[in-house]
GROMACS .gro file of C-alpha atoms in nm:
model
  387
    1MET     CA    1   0.951   1.445   0.532
    2SER     CA    2   1.355   1.507   0.451
    3PHE     CA    3   1.577   1.273   0.315
    4THR     CA    4   1.906   1.326   0.128
    5VAL     CA    5   1.982   1.273  -0.204
    6LYS     CA    6   2.341   1.204  -0.246
    7GLY     CA    7   2.388   1.258  -0.629
    8TRP     CA    8   2.630   0.954  -0.693
    9CYS     CA    9   2.626   0.591  -0.681
   10PRO     CA   10   2.840   0.363  -0.492
   11GLY     CA   11   3.146   0.137  -0.664
   12ALA     CA   12   3.408  -0.083  -0.558
   13LEU     CA   13   3.658   0.211  -0.518
   14ARG     CA   14   3.428   0.435  -0.346
   15PRO     CA   15   3.180   0.239  -0.164
   16MET     CA   16   2.884   0.399   0.012
   17GLN     CA   17   2.857   0.397   0.385
   18SER     CA   18   2.482   0.269   0.520
   19GLY     CA   19   2.337   0.151   0.820
   20ASP     CA   20   2.466  -0.180   0.834
   21GLY     CA   21   2.832  -0.097   0.682
   22LEU     CA   22   2.969   0.000   0.314
   23VAL     CA   23   2.786  -0.085   0.021
   24LEU     CA   24   3.045  -0.187  -0.259
   25ARG     CA   25   2.896  -0.233  -0.602
   26ILE     CA   26   3.019  -0.428  -0.844
   27ARG     CA   27   3.002  -0.337  -1.213
   28ALA     CA   28   3.026  -0.680  -1.395
   29HIS     CA   29   3.170  -0.658  -1.768
   30ASN     CA   30   2.853  -0.645  -1.993
   31GLY     CA   31   2.665  -0.762  -1.672
   32ARG     CA   32   2.830  -1.133  -1.688
   33LEU     CA   33   2.987  -1.331  -1.412
   34GLU     CA   34   3.184  -1.600  -1.471
   35PRO     CA   35   3.129  -1.886  -1.234
   36GLU     CA   36   3.467  -1.850  -1.054
   37GLN     CA   37   3.395  -1.447  -1.014
   38ALA     CA   38   3.083  -1.513  -0.895
   39GLN     CA   39   3.253  -1.777  -0.630
   40ALA     CA   40   3.483  -1.518  -0.538
   41ILE     CA   41   3.198  -1.268  -0.476
   42ALA     CA   42   3.023  -1.522  -0.280
   43ASP     CA   43   3.328  -1.557  -0.053
   44LEU     CA   44   3.352  -1.172  -0.004
   45ALA     CA   45   3.019  -1.151   0.106
   46TRP     CA   46   3.050  -1.400   0.385
   47THR     CA   47   3.409  -1.321   0.471
   48HIS     CA   48   3.408  -0.914   0.456
   49GLY     CA   49   3.014  -0.838   0.419
   50ASN     CA   50   2.698  -0.962   0.602
   51GLY     CA   51   2.631  -1.223   0.363
   52LEU     CA   52   2.373  -1.044   0.156
   53MET     CA   53   2.395  -0.858  -0.191
   54ASP     CA   54   2.158  -0.642  -0.416
   55LEU     CA   55   2.074  -0.707  -0.752
   56THR     CA   56   2.038  -0.350  -0.886
   57SER     CA   57   1.801  -0.182  -1.155
   58ARG     CA   58   2.141  -0.084  -1.326
   59ALA     CA   59   2.209  -0.475  -1.394
   60ASN     CA   60   2.493  -0.447  -1.079
   61LEU     CA   61   2.558  -0.683  -0.796
   62GLN     CA   62   2.610  -0.480  -0.450
   63LEU     CA   63   2.785  -0.601  -0.117
   64ARG     CA   64   2.589  -0.528   0.195
   65GLY     CA   65   2.778  -0.483   0.523
   66LEU     CA   66   3.106  -0.456   0.404
   67ARG     CA   67   3.364  -0.368   0.733
   68PRO     CA   68   3.571  -0.073   0.625
   69ALA     CA   69   3.862  -0.307   0.719
   70GLY     CA   70   3.787  -0.574   0.489
   71HIS     CA   71   3.796  -0.309   0.198
   72ALA     CA   72   4.137  -0.350   0.078
   73ALA     CA   73   4.092  -0.736   0.103
   74ALA     CA   74   3.820  -0.698  -0.110
   75ILE     CA   75   3.938  -0.450  -0.346
   76ALA     CA   76   4.266  -0.718  -0.412
   77VAL     CA   77   4.034  -1.026  -0.482
   78LEU     CA   78   3.805  -0.800  -0.705
   79THR     CA   79   4.124  -0.656  -0.879
   80GLY     CA   80   4.223  -1.060  -0.939
   81ILE     CA   81   3.914  -1.124  -1.119
   82GLY     CA   82   3.885  -0.831  -1.344
   83LEU     CA   83   3.583  -0.626  -1.200
   84VAL     CA   84   3.786  -0.309  -1.072
   85ASP     CA   85   3.864   0.007  -1.279
   86ARG     CA   86   4.200   0.208  -1.249
   87ASP     CA   87   4.025   0.466  -1.076
   88ALA     CA   88   3.681   0.557  -0.900
   89GLY     CA   89   3.605   0.830  -1.204
   90ALA     CA   90   3.617   0.552  -1.482
   91GLU     CA   91   3.458   0.313  -1.264
   92ALA     CA   92   3.139   0.569  -1.212
   93ARG     CA   93   3.136   0.650  -1.616
   94ARG     CA   94   3.136   0.256  -1.701
   95ASN     CA   95   2.767   0.237  -1.635
   96VAL     CA   96   2.638   0.059  -1.932
   97VAL     CA   97   2.340  -0.191  -1.923
   98LEU     CA   98   2.361  -0.449  -2.188
   99SER     CA   99   2.036  -0.678  -2.228
  100PRO     CA  100   2.096  -0.998  -2.058
  101PHE     CA  101   1.986  -1.202  -2.380
  102ALA     CA  102   2.224  -1.040  -2.603
  103ALA     CA  103   2.474  -1.296  -2.776
  104LEU     CA  104   2.797  -1.348  -2.636
  105ASP     CA  105   3.036  -1.171  -2.934
  106GLY     CA  106   2.732  -1.051  -3.117
  107PRO     CA  107   2.673  -0.682  -3.225
  108ALA     CA  108   2.536  -0.560  -2.919
  109TRP     CA  109   2.779  -0.728  -2.663
  110HIS     CA  110   3.082  -0.555  -2.881
  111LEU     CA  111   2.891  -0.225  -2.876
  112ALA     CA  112   2.825  -0.215  -2.492
  113GLN     CA  113   3.173  -0.303  -2.455
  114ALA     CA  114   3.326  -0.037  -2.744
  115ILE     CA  115   3.111   0.246  -2.509
  116ALA     CA  116   3.242   0.124  -2.148
  117GLN     CA  117   3.609   0.125  -2.317
  118ALA     CA  118   3.545   0.483  -2.431
  119MET     CA  119   3.371   0.625  -2.146
  120THR     CA  120   3.648   0.473  -1.914
  121ALA     CA  121   3.892   0.667  -2.145
  122PRO     CA  122   4.099   0.986  -2.002
  123ASN     CA  123   3.904   1.205  -2.299
  124ALA     CA  124   3.588   1.046  -2.198
  125PRO     CA  125   3.313   1.322  -2.100
  126GLN     CA  126   3.289   1.374  -1.757
  127VAL     CA  127   2.930   1.290  -1.713
  128PRO     CA  128   2.753   1.318  -1.339
  129GLY     CA  129   2.746   0.975  -1.176
  130LYS     CA  130   2.412   0.853  -1.199
  131PHE     CA  131   2.416   0.886  -1.618
  132GLY     CA  132   2.399   0.577  -1.796
  133PHE     CA  133   2.373   0.409  -2.123
  134SER     CA  134   2.172   0.080  -2.255
  135VAL     CA  135   2.257  -0.149  -2.545
  136ASP     CA  136   1.915  -0.376  -2.639
  137THR     CA  137   1.849  -0.616  -2.827
  138ASP     CA  138   1.559  -0.692  -3.094
  139PRO     CA  139   1.315  -0.723  -2.982
  140PRO     CA  140   1.398  -0.466  -2.683
  141ALA     CA  141   1.404  -0.637  -2.359
  142LEU     CA  142   1.534  -0.275  -2.179
  143ALA     CA  143   1.252  -0.039  -2.291
  144ASP     CA  144   1.146   0.039  -1.927
  145THR     CA  145   1.501   0.049  -1.762
  146PRO     CA  146   1.655   0.363  -1.714
  147ALA     CA  147   1.906   0.527  -1.917
  148ASP     CA  148   1.993   0.854  -2.052
  149ILE     CA  149   2.111   0.723  -2.394
  150ARG     CA  150   1.959   0.392  -2.514
  151LEU     CA  151   2.082   0.235  -2.832
  152ARG     CA  152   1.870   0.005  -3.022
  153PRO     CA  153   1.898  -0.252  -3.338
  154GLN     CA  154   1.751  -0.075  -3.669
  155GLY     CA  155   1.791  -0.335  -3.968
  156THR     CA  156   2.175  -0.349  -3.977
  157GLY     CA  157   2.258  -0.061  -3.789
  158TRP     CA  158   2.164   0.182  -3.476
  159LEU     CA  159   1.924   0.368  -3.362
  160ILE     CA  160   2.095   0.625  -3.047
  161LEU     CA  161   1.806   0.771  -2.842
  162PRO     CA  162   1.816   1.047  -2.587
  163ASP     CA  163   1.575   0.983  -2.283
  164GLY     CA  164   1.303   1.216  -2.315
  165GLY     CA  165   1.370   1.284  -2.685
  166ASP     CA  166   1.167   1.272  -2.975
  167TRP     CA  167   1.481   1.237  -3.230
  168ALA     CA  168   1.721   1.017  -3.248
  169LEU     CA  169   2.067   0.948  -3.439
  170THR     CA  170   2.161   0.680  -3.637
  171ALA     CA  171   2.429   0.422  -3.700
  172ASP     CA  172   2.567   0.219  -3.988
  173ASN     CA  173   2.731  -0.048  -3.777
  174THR     CA  174   2.858  -0.064  -3.425
  175ALA     CA  175   3.200   0.128  -3.419
  176GLN     CA  176   2.978   0.430  -3.545
  177ALA     CA  177   2.727   0.354  -3.284
  178ALA     CA  178   2.955   0.385  -3.000
  179ALA     CA  179   3.140   0.684  -3.134
  180ARG     CA  180   2.793   0.907  -3.191
  181ALA     CA  181   2.660   0.725  -2.832
  182VAL     CA  182   2.958   0.903  -2.668
  183ALA     CA  183   2.945   1.183  -2.898
  184LEU     CA  184   2.598   1.213  -2.758
  185ALA     CA  185   2.734   1.259  -2.400
  186HIS     CA  186   2.971   1.526  -2.472
  187TRP     CA  187   2.671   1.695  -2.633
  188PHE     CA  188   2.454   1.679  -2.293
  189MET     CA  189   2.789   1.818  -2.127
  190GLN     CA  190   2.763   2.141  -2.273
  191GLY     CA  191   2.449   2.252  -2.097
  192GLY     CA  192   2.320   1.958  -1.886
  193VAL     CA  193   2.478   1.958  -1.561
  194ARG     CA  194   2.386   2.178  -1.291
  195ASP     CA  195   2.595   2.148  -0.971
  196GLY     CA  196   2.753   1.817  -1.088
  197ARG     CA  197   2.392   1.693  -1.134
  198GLY     CA  198   2.186   1.604  -1.449
  199ARG     CA  199   2.008   1.392  -1.677
  200MET     CA  200   1.939   1.393  -2.010
  201ARG     CA  201   1.562   1.434  -1.994
  202ASP     CA  202   1.597   1.713  -1.774
  203HIS     CA  203   1.850   1.890  -2.039
  204LEU     CA  204   1.590   1.801  -2.327
  205ARG     CA  205   1.343   1.985  -2.127
  206ARG     CA  206   1.532   2.323  -2.107
  207GLY     CA  207   1.528   2.304  -2.528
  208PRO     CA  208   1.891   2.292  -2.632
  209ALA     CA  209   1.970   2.294  -2.967
  210LEU     CA  210   1.975   1.941  -3.128
  211PRO     CA  211   2.310   1.773  -3.275
  212ALA     CA  212   2.298   1.829  -3.670
  213GLN     CA  213   2.261   1.471  -3.713
  214ALA     CA  214   1.972   1.445  -3.519
  215ILE     CA  215   1.637   1.260  -3.705
  216PRO     CA  216   1.281   1.267  -3.595
  217LEU     CA  217   1.218   0.928  -3.389
  218PRO     CA  218   1.053   0.625  -3.601
  219SER     CA  219   0.663   0.666  -3.523
  220SER     CA  220   0.645   0.284  -3.486
  221PRO     CA  221   0.637   0.128  -3.169
  222PHE     CA  222   0.881  -0.063  -3.031
  223PRO     CA  223   0.773  -0.417  -2.946
  224LYS     CA  224   0.875  -0.530  -2.609
  225TYR     CA  225   1.025  -0.882  -2.488
  226SER     CA  226   0.850  -1.120  -2.277
  227CYS     CA  227   0.925  -1.465  -2.165
  228ASP     CA  228   0.689  -1.768  -2.242
  229SER     CA  229   0.628  -1.808  -1.891
  230ALA     CA  230   0.627  -1.409  -1.796
  231ALA     CA  231   0.367  -1.298  -1.598
  232GLY     CA  232   0.076  -1.094  -1.726
  233PRO     CA  233  -0.029  -1.049  -2.118
  234ALA     CA  234   0.223  -1.093  -2.397
  235GLY     CA  235   0.424  -0.826  -2.427
  236ALA     CA  236   0.442  -0.747  -2.035
  237HIS     CA  237   0.783  -0.629  -1.906
  238PRO     CA  238   1.002  -0.695  -1.712
  239PRO     CA  239   1.015  -1.038  -1.818
  240GLY     CA  240   0.916  -1.298  -1.543
  241PRO     CA  241   1.118  -1.580  -1.418
  242GLY     CA  242   1.106  -1.885  -1.671
  243ALA     CA  243   1.331  -1.978  -1.953
  244ALA     CA  244   1.461  -1.765  -2.196
  245PRO     CA  245   1.667  -1.777  -2.479
  246ASN     CA  246   2.014  -1.810  -2.356
  247GLY     CA  247   1.908  -1.984  -1.977
  248TRP     CA  248   1.710  -1.942  -1.724
  249LEU     CA  249   1.557  -1.610  -1.497
  250LEU     CA  250   1.510  -1.653  -1.158
  251GLY     CA  251   1.365  -1.375  -0.942
  252PHE     CA  252   1.464  -1.275  -0.594
  253ALA     CA  253   1.235  -1.119  -0.333
  254PHE     CA  254   1.314  -0.762  -0.341
  255GLY     CA  255   1.618  -0.841  -0.546
  256GLN     CA  256   1.811  -0.964  -0.260
  257ILE     CA  257   2.019  -1.269  -0.289
  258THR     CA  258   2.242  -1.434  -0.051
  259ALA     CA  259   2.595  -1.566  -0.065
  260ARG     CA  260   2.469  -1.897  -0.038
  261GLN     CA  261   2.259  -1.840  -0.318
  262LEU     CA  262   2.500  -1.707  -0.534
  263THR     CA  263   2.723  -1.998  -0.435
  264GLN     CA  264   2.445  -2.233  -0.590
  265ALA     CA  265   2.405  -2.009  -0.899
  266ALA     CA  266   2.758  -2.005  -0.960
  267ALA     CA  267   2.787  -2.417  -0.934
  268ILE     CA  268   2.556  -2.451  -1.274
  269GLY     CA  269   2.720  -2.198  -1.488
  270PRO     CA  270   2.767  -1.837  -1.604
  271LEU     CA  271   2.537  -1.580  -1.485
  272ARG     CA  272   2.392  -1.239  -1.630
  273LEU     CA  273   2.285  -0.964  -1.392
  274THR     CA  274   1.976  -0.839  -1.499
  275PRO     CA  275   1.802  -0.474  -1.475
  276TRP     CA  276   1.512  -0.651  -1.310
  277ARG     CA  277   1.648  -0.766  -1.009
  278ALA     CA  278   1.643  -1.083  -1.112
  279LEU     CA  279   1.972  -1.323  -1.236
  280LEU     CA  280   1.975  -1.516  -1.540
  281ILE     CA  281   2.200  -1.832  -1.562
  282GLU     CA  282   2.301  -1.969  -1.853
  283CYS     CA  283   2.203  -2.349  -1.859
  284THR     CA  284   1.954  -2.556  -2.022
  285ALA     CA  285   1.781  -2.710  -1.756
  286ARG     CA  286   1.547  -2.596  -1.469
  287PRO     CA  287   1.777  -2.474  -1.204
  288ARG     CA  288   1.738  -2.514  -0.843
  289ILE     CA  289   1.832  -2.244  -0.595
  290GLU     CA  290   1.713  -2.223  -0.221
  291GLY     CA  291   1.434  -1.982  -0.176
  292ALA     CA  292   1.460  -1.822  -0.582
  293ILE     CA  293   1.147  -1.765  -0.760
  294LEU     CA  294   1.039  -1.940  -1.021
  295ASP     CA  295   0.682  -1.883  -1.027
  296PRO     CA  296   0.578  -1.598  -1.238
  297GLN     CA  297   0.297  -1.578  -1.036
  298ASP     CA  298   0.437  -1.509  -0.688
  299PRO     CA  299   0.324  -1.170  -0.548
  300LEU     CA  300   0.651  -1.099  -0.429
  301LEU     CA  301   0.783  -1.018  -0.829
  302ARG     CA  302   0.490  -0.772  -0.809
  303ILE     CA  303   0.643  -0.564  -0.469
  304ARG     CA  304   0.945  -0.340  -0.485
  305ALA     CA  305   1.084  -0.239  -0.144
  306CYS     CA  306   1.382  -0.086  -0.051
  307THR     CA  307   1.673  -0.186   0.240
  308GLY     CA  308   1.466  -0.007   0.481
  309ALA     CA  309   1.547   0.001   0.836
  310PRO     CA  310   1.790  -0.074   0.995
  311GLY     CA  311   2.021  -0.142   0.666
  312CYS     CA  312   1.962   0.225   0.555
  313PRO     CA  313   2.001   0.533   0.801
  314GLN     CA  314   1.737   0.756   0.632
  315ALA     CA  315   1.480   0.453   0.651
  316LEU     CA  316   1.199   0.531   0.907
  317ALA     CA  317   1.061   0.144   0.880
  318ASP     CA  318   1.163  -0.221   0.801
  319VAL     CA  319   0.952  -0.183   0.493
  320ARG     CA  320   1.056  -0.580   0.374
  321ALA     CA  321   0.873  -0.739   0.659
  322LEU     CA  322   0.587  -0.520   0.599
  323ALA     CA  323   0.584  -0.622   0.242
  324ARG     CA  324   0.594  -0.985   0.273
  325ARG     CA  325   0.315  -0.960   0.545
  326LEU     CA  326   0.123  -0.759   0.276
  327ALA     CA  327   0.228  -1.019  -0.030
  328PRO     CA  328  -0.076  -1.296   0.018
  329ARG     CA  329  -0.319  -0.990   0.001
  330LEU     CA  330  -0.186  -0.822  -0.335
  331ALA     CA  331  -0.476  -0.913  -0.606
  332THR     CA  332  -0.379  -1.006  -0.937
  333GLY     CA  333  -0.285  -0.749  -1.171
  334GLN     CA  334  -0.189  -0.517  -0.856
  335ASP     CA  335   0.150  -0.406  -0.804
  336LEU     CA  336   0.307  -0.212  -0.454
  337HIS     CA  337   0.603  -0.053  -0.373
  338VAL     CA  338   0.720   0.014  -0.001
  339SER     CA  339   0.939   0.273   0.080
  340GLY     CA  340   1.130   0.347   0.401
  341CYS     CA  341   1.106   0.739   0.296
  342ALA     CA  342   1.011   0.961   0.021
  343LYS     CA  343   1.324   0.953  -0.170
  344GLY     CA  344   1.186   0.598  -0.335
  345CYS     CA  345   1.488   0.449  -0.430
  346ALA     CA  346   1.346   0.098  -0.512
  347HIS     CA  347   1.092   0.278  -0.771
  348GLN     CA  348   1.075   0.631  -0.858
  349GLY     CA  349   0.770   0.538  -1.091
  350ALA     CA  350   0.387   0.487  -0.993
  351ALA     CA  351   0.248   0.170  -0.829
  352SER     CA  352  -0.084   0.062  -0.807
  353VAL     CA  353  -0.039   0.128  -0.422
  354THR     CA  354   0.270   0.325  -0.278
  355LEU     CA  355   0.348   0.283   0.090
  356VAL     CA  356   0.593   0.534   0.231
  357ALA     CA  357   0.711   0.510   0.599
  358THR     CA  358   0.663   0.842   0.800
  359GLY     CA  359   0.767   0.631   1.136
  360ARG     CA  360   0.820   0.352   1.293
  361ASP     CA  361   0.482   0.195   1.254
  362ARG     CA  362   0.360   0.457   1.038
  363PHE     CA  363   0.298   0.472   0.683
  364ASP     CA  364   0.123   0.708   0.382
  365LEU     CA  365  -0.073   0.528   0.124
  366ILE     CA  366  -0.061   0.657  -0.256
  367ARG     CA  367  -0.269   0.474  -0.539
  368ASP     CA  368  -0.160   0.486  -0.861
  369GLY     CA  369   0.150   0.722  -0.810
  370GLY     CA  370   0.470   0.758  -0.692
  371PRO     CA  371   0.643   0.811  -0.315
  372ARG     CA  372   0.660   1.190  -0.390
  373ASP     CA  373   0.274   1.226  -0.493
  374PRO     CA  374   0.007   1.310  -0.223
  375ALA     CA  375  -0.121   1.062   0.010
  376ILE     CA  376  -0.463   0.970   0.053
  377LEU     CA  377  -0.431   0.821   0.361
  378SER     CA  378  -0.182   0.912   0.609
  379GLY     CA  379  -0.033   0.744   0.930
  380LEU     CA  380  -0.155   0.433   0.865
  381ALA     CA  381  -0.026   0.174   1.115
  382PRO     CA  382   0.043  -0.154   0.973
  383ASP     CA  383  -0.262  -0.331   1.028
  384ARG     CA  384  -0.481  -0.080   0.915
  385ILE     CA  385  -0.333  -0.076   0.551
  386PRO     CA  386  -0.609  -0.127   0.261
  387LEU     CA  387  -0.485  -0.294  -0.074
   0.00000   0.00000   0.00000
């Protein structure tokens, strides 16, 4: 089964061509949008796109179906609301996920800002396009969010953790933490890149000499954040829809949000983009957004599905239509991943059931594995899929 790995992510200045037009990714600063910014983006989605947007696993917002002729106008609008970097390289390096539960102007907030500023400076390490940072809160909310360098509070200071490592760096304050995190990215660049690509976990597997300041990773486990209303047992991750310390979390099937839904959300308050393909609205009352998921038991929250055909040119089937058909059959505690090809863009890890399209109406089935693991059943028609 063939597919192409592009090795980079779309941005605002460097959109990516897809089956439904250009995909333009907006990296909101610290993942937060003021109501005016959110409304302007919703207007862009209507005017120059197809009215659909993706909430990504990097806490970004993607406009879909953008017409090439409208790209310049979209950039002008995004520049006017402060969401465009000076160039595509700086934009790609500003890959910092902040916990949606971070306090405004708190230590984590300022740390994420400092890392983003350092990574867009002229002397920043020229990391590969998918290389990123996460800045967490206490208890951690981003334990399962992909990142090459993770920063977590420890007492009054910070732990700086390389992904896949059994060691860490420490910092006494925010400024020191930002400096050491960027220094760790420079260290990675000394041998972690192959053909313009590279991830921290792969670099550590090759056994490089560790930084002089490295210490063994603390042995005590990190607790995980969970909303009171989150689906599953205490500590379940990611948080489900419901009340959060700084607002309300709303789920969206497959992380897709419409321009109309974004307009409704913007009318309520500031928004936090999350890495869980959900939206956090800074409000006190239960929000009402047409089509949003507020029931933590909704089976659609346990289904991952990529854009699929025809939106993605590599996808071999309309996977979201199939995912909706299968949702009522999903057992309690079971999760499902439906992928349009073996690339597995929506989810790289294992799921209770993974379906990989091999043709327009044919799927391979993997149990307790990911899209590139061996299938136990092949060539299944949609009405023959066992869950």
